[in-house]
Coordinates of C-alpha atoms in Angstrom, one line a residue:
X1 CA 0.0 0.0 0.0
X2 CA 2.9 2.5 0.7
X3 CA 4.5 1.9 -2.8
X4 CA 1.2 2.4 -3.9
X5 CA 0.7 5.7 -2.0
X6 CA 3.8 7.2 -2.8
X7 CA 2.9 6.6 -6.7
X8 CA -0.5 8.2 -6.1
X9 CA 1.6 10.7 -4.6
X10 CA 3.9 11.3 -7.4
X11 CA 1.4 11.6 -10.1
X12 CA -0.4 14.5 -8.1
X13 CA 2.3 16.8 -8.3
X14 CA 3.3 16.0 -11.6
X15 CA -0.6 16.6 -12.4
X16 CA -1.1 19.4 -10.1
X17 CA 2.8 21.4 -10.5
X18 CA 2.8 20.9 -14.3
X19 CA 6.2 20.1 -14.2
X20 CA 6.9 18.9 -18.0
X21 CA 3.6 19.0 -19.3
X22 CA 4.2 17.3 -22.1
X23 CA 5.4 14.6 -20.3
X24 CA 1.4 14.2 -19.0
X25 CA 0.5 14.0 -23.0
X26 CA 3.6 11.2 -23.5
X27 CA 1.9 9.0 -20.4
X28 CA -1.3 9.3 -21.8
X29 CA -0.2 7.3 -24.7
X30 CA -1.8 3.6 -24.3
X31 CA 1.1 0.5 -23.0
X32 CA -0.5 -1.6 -25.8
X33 CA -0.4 -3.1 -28.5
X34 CA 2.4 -4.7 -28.2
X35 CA 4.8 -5.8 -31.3
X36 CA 6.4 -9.0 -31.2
X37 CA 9.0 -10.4 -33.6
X38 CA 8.7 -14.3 -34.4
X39 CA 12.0 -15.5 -35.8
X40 CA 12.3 -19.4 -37.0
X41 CA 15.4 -21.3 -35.5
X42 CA 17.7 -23.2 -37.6
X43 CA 19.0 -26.2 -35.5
X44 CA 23.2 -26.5 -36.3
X45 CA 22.7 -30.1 -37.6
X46 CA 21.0 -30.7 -40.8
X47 CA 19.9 -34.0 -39.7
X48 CA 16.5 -35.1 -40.5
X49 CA 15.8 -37.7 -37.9
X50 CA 16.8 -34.9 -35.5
X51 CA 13.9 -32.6 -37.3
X52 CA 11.4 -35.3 -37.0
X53 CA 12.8 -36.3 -33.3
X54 CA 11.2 -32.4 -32.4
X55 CA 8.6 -32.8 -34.6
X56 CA 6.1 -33.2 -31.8
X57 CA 2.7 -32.7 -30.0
X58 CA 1.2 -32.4 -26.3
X59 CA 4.8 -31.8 -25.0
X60 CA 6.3 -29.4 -22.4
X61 CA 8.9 -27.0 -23.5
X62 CA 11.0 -25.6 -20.2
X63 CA 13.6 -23.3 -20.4
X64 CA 16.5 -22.1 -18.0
X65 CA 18.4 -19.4 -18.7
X66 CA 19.5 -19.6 -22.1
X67 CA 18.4 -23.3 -22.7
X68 CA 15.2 -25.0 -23.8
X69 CA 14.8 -28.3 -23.2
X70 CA 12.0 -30.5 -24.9
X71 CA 10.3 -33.3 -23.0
X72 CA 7.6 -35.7 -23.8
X73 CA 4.6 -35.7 -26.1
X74 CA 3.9 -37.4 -29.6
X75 CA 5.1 -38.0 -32.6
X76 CA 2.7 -37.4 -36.1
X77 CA 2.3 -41.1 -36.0
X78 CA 0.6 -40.9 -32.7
X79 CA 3.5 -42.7 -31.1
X80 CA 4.6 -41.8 -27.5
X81 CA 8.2 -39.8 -27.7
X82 CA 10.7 -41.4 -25.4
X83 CA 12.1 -40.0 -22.4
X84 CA 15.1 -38.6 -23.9
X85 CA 15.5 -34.6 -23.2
X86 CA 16.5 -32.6 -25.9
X87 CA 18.1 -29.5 -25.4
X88 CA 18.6 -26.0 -27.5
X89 CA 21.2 -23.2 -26.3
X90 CA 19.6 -20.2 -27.8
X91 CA 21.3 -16.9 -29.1
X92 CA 20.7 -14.0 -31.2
X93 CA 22.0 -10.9 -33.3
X94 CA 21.5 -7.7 -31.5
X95 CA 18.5 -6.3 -32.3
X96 CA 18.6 -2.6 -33.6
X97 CA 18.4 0.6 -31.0
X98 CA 14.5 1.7 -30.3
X99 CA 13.3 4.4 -32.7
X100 CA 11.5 7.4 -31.7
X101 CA 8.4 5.5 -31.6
X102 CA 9.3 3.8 -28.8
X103 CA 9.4 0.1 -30.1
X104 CA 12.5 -1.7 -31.1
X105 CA 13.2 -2.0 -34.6
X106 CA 14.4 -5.6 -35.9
X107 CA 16.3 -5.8 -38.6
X108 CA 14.9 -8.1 -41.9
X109 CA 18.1 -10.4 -41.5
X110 CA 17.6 -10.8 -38.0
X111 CA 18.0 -14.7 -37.1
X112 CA 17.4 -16.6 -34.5
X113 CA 20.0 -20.2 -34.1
X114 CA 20.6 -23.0 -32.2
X115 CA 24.6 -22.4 -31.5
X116 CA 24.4 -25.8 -29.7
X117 CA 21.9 -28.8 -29.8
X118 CA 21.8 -31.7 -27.8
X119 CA 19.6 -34.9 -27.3
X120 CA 20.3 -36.5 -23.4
X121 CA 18.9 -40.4 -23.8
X122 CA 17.7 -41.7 -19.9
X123 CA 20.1 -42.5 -17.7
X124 CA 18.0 -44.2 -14.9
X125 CA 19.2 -44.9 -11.4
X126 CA 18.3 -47.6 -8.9
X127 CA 16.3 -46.5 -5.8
X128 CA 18.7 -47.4 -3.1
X129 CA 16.0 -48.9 -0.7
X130 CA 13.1 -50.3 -3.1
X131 CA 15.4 -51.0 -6.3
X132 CA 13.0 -49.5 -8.6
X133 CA 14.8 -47.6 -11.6
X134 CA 14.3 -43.8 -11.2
X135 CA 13.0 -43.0 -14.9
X136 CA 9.6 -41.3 -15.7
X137 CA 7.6 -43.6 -17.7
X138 CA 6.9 -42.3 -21.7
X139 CA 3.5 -39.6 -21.3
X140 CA 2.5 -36.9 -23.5
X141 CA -0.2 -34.3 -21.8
X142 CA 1.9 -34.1 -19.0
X143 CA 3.1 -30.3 -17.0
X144 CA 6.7 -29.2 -16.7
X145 CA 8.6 -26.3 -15.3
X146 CA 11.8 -25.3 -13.8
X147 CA 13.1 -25.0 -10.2
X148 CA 16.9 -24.1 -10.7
X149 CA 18.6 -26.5 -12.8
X150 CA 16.0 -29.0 -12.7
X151 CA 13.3 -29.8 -15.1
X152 CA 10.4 -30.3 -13.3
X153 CA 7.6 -33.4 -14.4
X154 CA 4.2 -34.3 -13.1
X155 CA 1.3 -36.5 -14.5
X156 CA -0.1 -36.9 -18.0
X157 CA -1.1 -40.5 -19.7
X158 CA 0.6 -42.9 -20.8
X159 CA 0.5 -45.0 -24.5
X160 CA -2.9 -46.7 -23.5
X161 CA -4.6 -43.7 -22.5
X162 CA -4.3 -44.3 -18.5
X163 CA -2.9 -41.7 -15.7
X164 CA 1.1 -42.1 -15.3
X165 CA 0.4 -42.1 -11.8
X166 CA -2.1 -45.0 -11.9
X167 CA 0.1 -47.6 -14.4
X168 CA 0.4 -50.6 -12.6
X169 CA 4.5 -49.9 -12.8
X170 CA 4.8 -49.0 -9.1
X171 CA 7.4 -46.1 -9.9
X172 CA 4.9 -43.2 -9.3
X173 CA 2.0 -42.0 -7.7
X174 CA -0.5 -39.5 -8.2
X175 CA 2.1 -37.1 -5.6
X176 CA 5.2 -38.3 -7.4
X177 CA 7.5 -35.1 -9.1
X178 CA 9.9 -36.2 -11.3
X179 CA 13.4 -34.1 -11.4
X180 CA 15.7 -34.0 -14.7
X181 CA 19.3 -32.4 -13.2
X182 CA 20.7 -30.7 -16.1
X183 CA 24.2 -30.0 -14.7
X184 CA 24.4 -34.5 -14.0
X185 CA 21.7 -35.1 -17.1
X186 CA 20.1 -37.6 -13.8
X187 CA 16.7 -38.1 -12.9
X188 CA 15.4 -38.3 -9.8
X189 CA 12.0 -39.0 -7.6
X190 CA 10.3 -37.3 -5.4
X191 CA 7.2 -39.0 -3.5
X192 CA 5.3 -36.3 -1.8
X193 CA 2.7 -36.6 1.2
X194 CA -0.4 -35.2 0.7
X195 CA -2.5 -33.6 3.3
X196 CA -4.4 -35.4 5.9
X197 CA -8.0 -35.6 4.5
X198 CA -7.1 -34.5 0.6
X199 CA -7.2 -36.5 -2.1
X200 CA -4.6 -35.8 -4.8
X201 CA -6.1 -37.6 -8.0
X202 CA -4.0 -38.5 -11.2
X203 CA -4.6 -36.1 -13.6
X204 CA -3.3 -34.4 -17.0
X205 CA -3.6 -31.5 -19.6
X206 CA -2.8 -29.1 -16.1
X207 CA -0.1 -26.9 -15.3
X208 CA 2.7 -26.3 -12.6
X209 CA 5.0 -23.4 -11.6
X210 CA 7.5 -23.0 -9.3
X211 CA 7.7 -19.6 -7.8
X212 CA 11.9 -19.3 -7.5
X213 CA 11.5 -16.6 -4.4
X214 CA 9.3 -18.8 -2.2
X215 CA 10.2 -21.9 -3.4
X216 CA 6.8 -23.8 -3.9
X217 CA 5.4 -25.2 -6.8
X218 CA 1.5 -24.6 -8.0
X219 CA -0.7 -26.9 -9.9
X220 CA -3.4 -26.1 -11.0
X221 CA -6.4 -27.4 -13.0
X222 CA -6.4 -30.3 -15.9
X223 CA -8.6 -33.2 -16.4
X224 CA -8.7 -36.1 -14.0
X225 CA -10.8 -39.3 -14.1
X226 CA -13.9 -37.5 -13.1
X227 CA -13.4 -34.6 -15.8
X228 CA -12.6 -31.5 -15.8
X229 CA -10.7 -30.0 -12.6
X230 CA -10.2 -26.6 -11.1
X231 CA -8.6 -27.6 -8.0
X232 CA -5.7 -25.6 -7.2
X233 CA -2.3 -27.6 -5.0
X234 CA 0.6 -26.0 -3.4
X235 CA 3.8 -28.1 -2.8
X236 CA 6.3 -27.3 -0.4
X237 CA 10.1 -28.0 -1.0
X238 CA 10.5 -28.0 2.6
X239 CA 8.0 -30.0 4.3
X240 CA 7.6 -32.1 1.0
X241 CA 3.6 -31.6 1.6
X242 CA 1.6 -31.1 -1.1
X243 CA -1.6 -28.5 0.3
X244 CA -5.3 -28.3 -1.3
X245 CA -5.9 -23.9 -2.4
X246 CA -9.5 -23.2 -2.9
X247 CA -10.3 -24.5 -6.6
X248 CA -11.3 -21.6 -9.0
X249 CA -14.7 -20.8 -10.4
X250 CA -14.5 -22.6 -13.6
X251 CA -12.1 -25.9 -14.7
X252 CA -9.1 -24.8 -17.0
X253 CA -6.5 -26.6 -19.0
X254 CA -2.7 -26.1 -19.2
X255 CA -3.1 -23.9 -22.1
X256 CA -5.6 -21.2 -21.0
X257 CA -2.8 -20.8 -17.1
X258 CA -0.3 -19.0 -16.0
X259 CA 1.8 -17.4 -12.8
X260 CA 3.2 -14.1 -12.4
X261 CA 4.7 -12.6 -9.4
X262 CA 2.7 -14.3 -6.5
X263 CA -0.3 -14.7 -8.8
X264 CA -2.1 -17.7 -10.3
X265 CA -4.5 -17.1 -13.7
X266 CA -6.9 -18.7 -15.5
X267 CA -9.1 -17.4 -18.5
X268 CA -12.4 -19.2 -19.5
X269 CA -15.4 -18.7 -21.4
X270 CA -17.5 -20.3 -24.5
X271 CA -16.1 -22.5 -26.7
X272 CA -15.1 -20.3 -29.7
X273 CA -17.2 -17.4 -28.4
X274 CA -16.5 -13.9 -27.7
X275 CA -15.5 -12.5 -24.6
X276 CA -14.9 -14.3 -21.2
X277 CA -13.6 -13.6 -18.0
X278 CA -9.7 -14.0 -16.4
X279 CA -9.7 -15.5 -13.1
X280 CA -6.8 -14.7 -10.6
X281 CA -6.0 -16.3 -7.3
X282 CA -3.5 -13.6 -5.4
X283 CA -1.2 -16.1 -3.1
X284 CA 0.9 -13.1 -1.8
X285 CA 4.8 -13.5 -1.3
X286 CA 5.4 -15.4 1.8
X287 CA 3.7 -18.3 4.3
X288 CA 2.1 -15.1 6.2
X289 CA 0.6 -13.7 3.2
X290 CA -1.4 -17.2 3.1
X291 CA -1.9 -17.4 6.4
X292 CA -5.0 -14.9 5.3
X293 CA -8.7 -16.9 3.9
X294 CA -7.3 -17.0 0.1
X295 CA -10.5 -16.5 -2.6
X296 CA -10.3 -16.4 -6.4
X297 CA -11.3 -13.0 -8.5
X298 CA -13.0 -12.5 -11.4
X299 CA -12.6 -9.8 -14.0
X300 CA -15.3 -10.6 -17.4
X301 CA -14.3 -8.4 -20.6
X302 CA -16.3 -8.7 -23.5
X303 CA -15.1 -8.5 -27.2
X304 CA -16.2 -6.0 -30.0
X305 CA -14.9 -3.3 -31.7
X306 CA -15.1 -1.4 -29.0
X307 CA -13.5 -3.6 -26.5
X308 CA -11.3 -5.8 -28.7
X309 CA -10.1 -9.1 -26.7
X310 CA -9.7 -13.1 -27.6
X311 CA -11.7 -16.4 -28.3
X312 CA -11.6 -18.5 -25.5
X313 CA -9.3 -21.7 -26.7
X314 CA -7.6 -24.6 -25.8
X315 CA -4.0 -26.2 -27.5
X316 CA -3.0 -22.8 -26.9
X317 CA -0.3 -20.9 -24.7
X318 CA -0.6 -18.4 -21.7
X319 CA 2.7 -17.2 -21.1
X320 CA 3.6 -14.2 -18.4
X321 CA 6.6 -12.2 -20.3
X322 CA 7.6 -8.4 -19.3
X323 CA 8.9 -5.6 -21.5
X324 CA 10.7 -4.1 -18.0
X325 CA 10.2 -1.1 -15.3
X326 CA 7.6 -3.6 -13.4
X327 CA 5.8 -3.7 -16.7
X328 CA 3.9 -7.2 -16.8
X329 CA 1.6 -9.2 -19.3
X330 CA 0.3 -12.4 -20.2
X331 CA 0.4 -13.4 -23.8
X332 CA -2.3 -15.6 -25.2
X333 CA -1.5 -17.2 -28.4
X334 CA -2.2 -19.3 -31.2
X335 CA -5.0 -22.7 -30.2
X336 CA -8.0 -24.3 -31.0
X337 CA -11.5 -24.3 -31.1
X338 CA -12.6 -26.8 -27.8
X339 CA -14.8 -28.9 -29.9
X340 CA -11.5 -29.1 -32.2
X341 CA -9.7 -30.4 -29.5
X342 CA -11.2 -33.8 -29.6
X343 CA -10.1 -34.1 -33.2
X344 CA -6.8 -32.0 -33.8
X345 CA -3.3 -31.9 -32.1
X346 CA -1.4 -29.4 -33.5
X347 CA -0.8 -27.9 -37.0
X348 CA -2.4 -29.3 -40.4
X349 CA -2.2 -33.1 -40.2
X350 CA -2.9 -35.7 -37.9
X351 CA -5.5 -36.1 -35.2
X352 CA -3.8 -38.2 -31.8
X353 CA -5.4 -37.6 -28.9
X354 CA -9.0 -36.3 -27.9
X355 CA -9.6 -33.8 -25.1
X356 CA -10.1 -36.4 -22.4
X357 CA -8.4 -40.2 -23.6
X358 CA -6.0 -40.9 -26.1
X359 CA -7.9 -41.5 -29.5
X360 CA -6.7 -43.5 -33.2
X361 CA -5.3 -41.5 -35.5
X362 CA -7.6 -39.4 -38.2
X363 CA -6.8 -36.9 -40.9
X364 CA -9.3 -33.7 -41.4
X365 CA -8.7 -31.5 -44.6
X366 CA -6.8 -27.9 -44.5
X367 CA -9.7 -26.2 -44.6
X368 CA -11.7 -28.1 -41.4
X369 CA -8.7 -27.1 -39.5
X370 CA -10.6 -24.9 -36.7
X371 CA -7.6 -23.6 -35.4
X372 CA -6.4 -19.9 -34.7
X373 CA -3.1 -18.0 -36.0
X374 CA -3.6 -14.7 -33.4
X375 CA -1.8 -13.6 -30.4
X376 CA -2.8 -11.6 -28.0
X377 CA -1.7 -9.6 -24.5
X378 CA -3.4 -9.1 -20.8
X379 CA -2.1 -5.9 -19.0
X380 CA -1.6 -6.7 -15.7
X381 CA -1.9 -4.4 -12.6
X382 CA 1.4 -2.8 -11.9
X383 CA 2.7 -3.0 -8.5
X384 CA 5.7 -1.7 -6.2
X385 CA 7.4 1.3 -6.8
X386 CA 8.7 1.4 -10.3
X387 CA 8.0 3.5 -13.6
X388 CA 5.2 1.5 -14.4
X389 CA 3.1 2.1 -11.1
X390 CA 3.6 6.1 -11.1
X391 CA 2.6 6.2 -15.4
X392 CA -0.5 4.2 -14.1
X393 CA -1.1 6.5 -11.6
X394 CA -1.1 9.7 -13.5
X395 CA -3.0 7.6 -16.1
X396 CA -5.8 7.2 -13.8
X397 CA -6.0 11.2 -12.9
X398 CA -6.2 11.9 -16.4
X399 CA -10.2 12.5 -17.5
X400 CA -10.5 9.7 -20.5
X401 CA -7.6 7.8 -19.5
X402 CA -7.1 4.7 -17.0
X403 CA -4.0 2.3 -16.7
X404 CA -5.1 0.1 -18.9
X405 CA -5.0 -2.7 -16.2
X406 CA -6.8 -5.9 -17.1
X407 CA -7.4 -4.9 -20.7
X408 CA -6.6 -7.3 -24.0
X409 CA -5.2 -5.9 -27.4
X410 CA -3.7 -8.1 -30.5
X411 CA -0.2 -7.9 -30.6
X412 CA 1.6 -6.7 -33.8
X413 CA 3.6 -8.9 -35.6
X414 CA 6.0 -6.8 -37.1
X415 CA 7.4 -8.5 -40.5
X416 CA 10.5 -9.9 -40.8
X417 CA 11.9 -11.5 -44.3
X418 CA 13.8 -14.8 -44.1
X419 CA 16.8 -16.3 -45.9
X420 CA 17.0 -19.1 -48.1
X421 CA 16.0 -22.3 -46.7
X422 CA 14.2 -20.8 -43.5
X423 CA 10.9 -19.8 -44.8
X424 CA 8.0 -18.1 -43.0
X425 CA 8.7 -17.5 -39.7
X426 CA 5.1 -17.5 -38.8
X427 CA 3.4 -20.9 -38.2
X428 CA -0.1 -20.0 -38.9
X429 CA -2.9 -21.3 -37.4
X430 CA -1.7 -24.4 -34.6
X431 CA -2.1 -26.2 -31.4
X432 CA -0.8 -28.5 -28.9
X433 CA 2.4 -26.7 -29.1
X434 CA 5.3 -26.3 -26.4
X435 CA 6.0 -22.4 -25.3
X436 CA 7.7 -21.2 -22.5
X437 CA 9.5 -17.9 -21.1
X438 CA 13.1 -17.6 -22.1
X439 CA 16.7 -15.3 -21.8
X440 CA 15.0 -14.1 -18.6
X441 CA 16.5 -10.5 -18.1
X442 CA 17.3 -8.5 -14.7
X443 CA 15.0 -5.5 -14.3
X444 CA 16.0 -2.8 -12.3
X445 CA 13.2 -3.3 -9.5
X446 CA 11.8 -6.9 -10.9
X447 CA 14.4 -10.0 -9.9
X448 CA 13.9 -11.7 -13.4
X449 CA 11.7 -11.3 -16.3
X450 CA 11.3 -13.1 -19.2
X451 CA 10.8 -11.2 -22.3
X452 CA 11.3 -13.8 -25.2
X453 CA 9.2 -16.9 -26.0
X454 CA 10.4 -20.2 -27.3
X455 CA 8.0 -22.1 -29.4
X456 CA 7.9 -25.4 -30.4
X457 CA 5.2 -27.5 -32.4
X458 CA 4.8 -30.5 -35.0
X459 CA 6.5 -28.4 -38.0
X460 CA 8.0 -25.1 -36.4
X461 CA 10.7 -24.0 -33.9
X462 CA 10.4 -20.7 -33.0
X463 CA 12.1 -17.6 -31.4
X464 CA 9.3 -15.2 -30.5
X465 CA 10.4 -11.3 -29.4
X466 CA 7.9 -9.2 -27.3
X467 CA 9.1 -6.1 -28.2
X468 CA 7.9 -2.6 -26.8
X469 CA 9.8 0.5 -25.3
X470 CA 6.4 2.0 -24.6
X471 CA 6.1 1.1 -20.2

């Protein structure tokens, strides 16, 4: 509240003194639309069973610093990928100095590469006490994320449609988290207790987070047996307990979640329809801040002309990026119609898996494909003390103007020509991709932000820049 305060307070006297009046006109200018830059990757091997190795569906993409690394999923064929990891070190040209219209400029030969790729096969340990081998069964559907150096695995299904977590194999159960080490290229097992009373079913098509400051890990949402779930789990690292949140108004898969700064989001609404509504549970920055009765909240937006904003979809991506000075977004891309769900998997081609159990393969034409091609941005609220939370502030003293909080725009792809063999750098309508934050960046007030996608589907591998110098 005081950083909030003192922001109020700034933007009165810069309102009431008229100290650089046109610097009152400059804030007035809108934080969105954004402009993003989406820039293919060409892998340093020209090998094509390592193309159709990432050639993939219903995977997880994770990424750590500079590094992406590609678990899981299915192959066109419908086939369960193995367990081997597959890693990309990212890097890029510099991108050019921002113009005068505040968003940076990227040049038409800007590329994106791989300067190092490499495939880790499992390399399974024995369980000292039971003598089980510590190696995550083959699953697709499944949630990733990072904590450090590890990549993080829970649920999904298995080849014959069932839970991981409820194989007959022994090696997991519906608690289990499965760590990759990337520094020893190792797995190992973690078998959580669950709370006295709670029941922690098998489930898939949800997602997990770790929040890095507090170390805990979210899950949230997915289908389990039953259907549909919008139960919400905290896991602690240190009491190795995983804890039931209250569950959010409405059941949400993987693609339509996310997690930003001490908050967990979920966006629903028809299938295919305009408008909906982003749910937000705030779980505050320490133990104490939970201590308080926790309760979801629910902002609806509608979508016309006036008040532009996105189809509801699934196959998708929710991603939390940041363009700096405690300036925060979600970005909502690419997807499918839900009733397309139960018959496509990702770009134009095959069909492998339906929304709730693994179905035979099918082919529908181009033209059937119900899938979308946009992207899209949420403004979050600005918070702390930073540039961000004082332009708000004078935004909302300004007659006509507000922050722009909780509001949608279509992001702005700006063009950008590729070489040769690359080819279009925009993949066009598709689902059932991998996406993830990447080349997190320090921020002056913020720890880390991520301001760069990595995107990764059945035919594209992808590099996507959110670019804007407007805060």
């Amino acid at each position: 509240m005081a950083e909030v305060a003192a922001g109020a307070l700034a933007a009165e006297q810069v309102i009431m003194t008229g100290v650089e009046a046109g610097a009152a006109v400059a804030v007035a200018k809108p934080t969105q639309p954004l402009k993003a830059s989406l820039n293919q990757i060409i892998l340093p091997v020209d090998d094509k069973a390592v193309q159709s190795d990432l050639a993939r569906t219903h995977h997880t993409v994770t990424c750590i610093g500079d590094r992406a690394f590609i678990f899981g999923g299915q192959l066109a064929s419908g086939q369960l990928c193995n367990t081997d990891v597959h890693t990309v070190a990212l890097s890029a040209t510099e991108p050019e100095p921002a113009n005068p219209d505040g968003y940076v400029k990227v040049s038409e030969t800007q590329r994106y590469s791989a300067q190092r790729y490499s495939r880790y096969p499992a390399f399974p340990l024995k369980d000292a006490t039971t003598g089980q081998t510590l190696l995550p069964a083959p699953r697709t559907r499944h949630a990733a994320t990072a904590r450090g150096d590890y990549v993080l695995i829970h649920g999904g299904l298995d080849a014959s449609g069932t839970a991981t977590s409820a194989a007959e194999n022994g090696t997991e159960n519906p608690a289990t988290i499965w760590l990759w080490d990337s520094g020893s290229l190792k797995w190992a097992r973690i078998n959580a207790t669950v709370q006295i009373g709670a029941t922690f079913a098998p489930r898939w098509d949800h997602a997990i987070f770790v929040d890095q400051v507090q170390d805990i890990l979210i899950l949230h949402g997915g289908h389990t047996e039953t259907g549909p779930s919008a139960e919400t789990w905290l896991y602690d690292f240190n009491s190795l307990t995983w804890t039931e949140l209250p569950s959010a108004p409405v059941a949400s898969l993987a693609s339509n979640i996310a997690y930003s700064n001490g908050t967990l989001f979920s966006v629903s609404g028809g299938d295919g329809e305009l408008g909906g509504s982003v749910h937000f549970l705030k779980l505050g920055h320490s133990s104490e801040d939970r201590e308080k009765p926790l309760s979801w909240e629910t902002v609806d937006f509608p979508s016309n002309p006036l008040t532009p904003g996105p189809r509801i979809r699934t196959g998708g991506a929710l991603v939390p990026v940041s363009t700096g000075s405690g300036r925060r977004f979600l970005v909502y891309m690419f997807g499918s119609t839900e009733k397309a769900a139960t018959t496509v998997t990702g770009d134009v081609g095959p069909s492998i898996i339906s929304s709730t159990s693994p179905a035979q393969p099918s082919m529908l034409p181009e033209h059937d494909q119900p899938l979308y091609s946009d992207i899209w941005s949420l403004q979050l609220p600005s918070e702390g003390l930073t540039a961000s939370t004082i332009k708000d502030a004078i935004r909302d003293k300004i007659p006509g103007v507000s922050s722009g909080a909780m509001t949608w725009s279509e992001v702005e792809v700006l063009p950008n020509e590729m070489v040769e063999h690359e080819g279009k750098a925009h993949p066009g309508p598709v689902a059932f991709f991998g996406a993830a934050g990447c080349l997190d960046e320090k921020d002056a007030v913020w720890p880390v932000q991520s301001h760069s996608l990595f995107f990764s589907s059945l035919h594209h591998l992808l590099f996507i820049d959110i670019l804007s110098g407007k805060k």
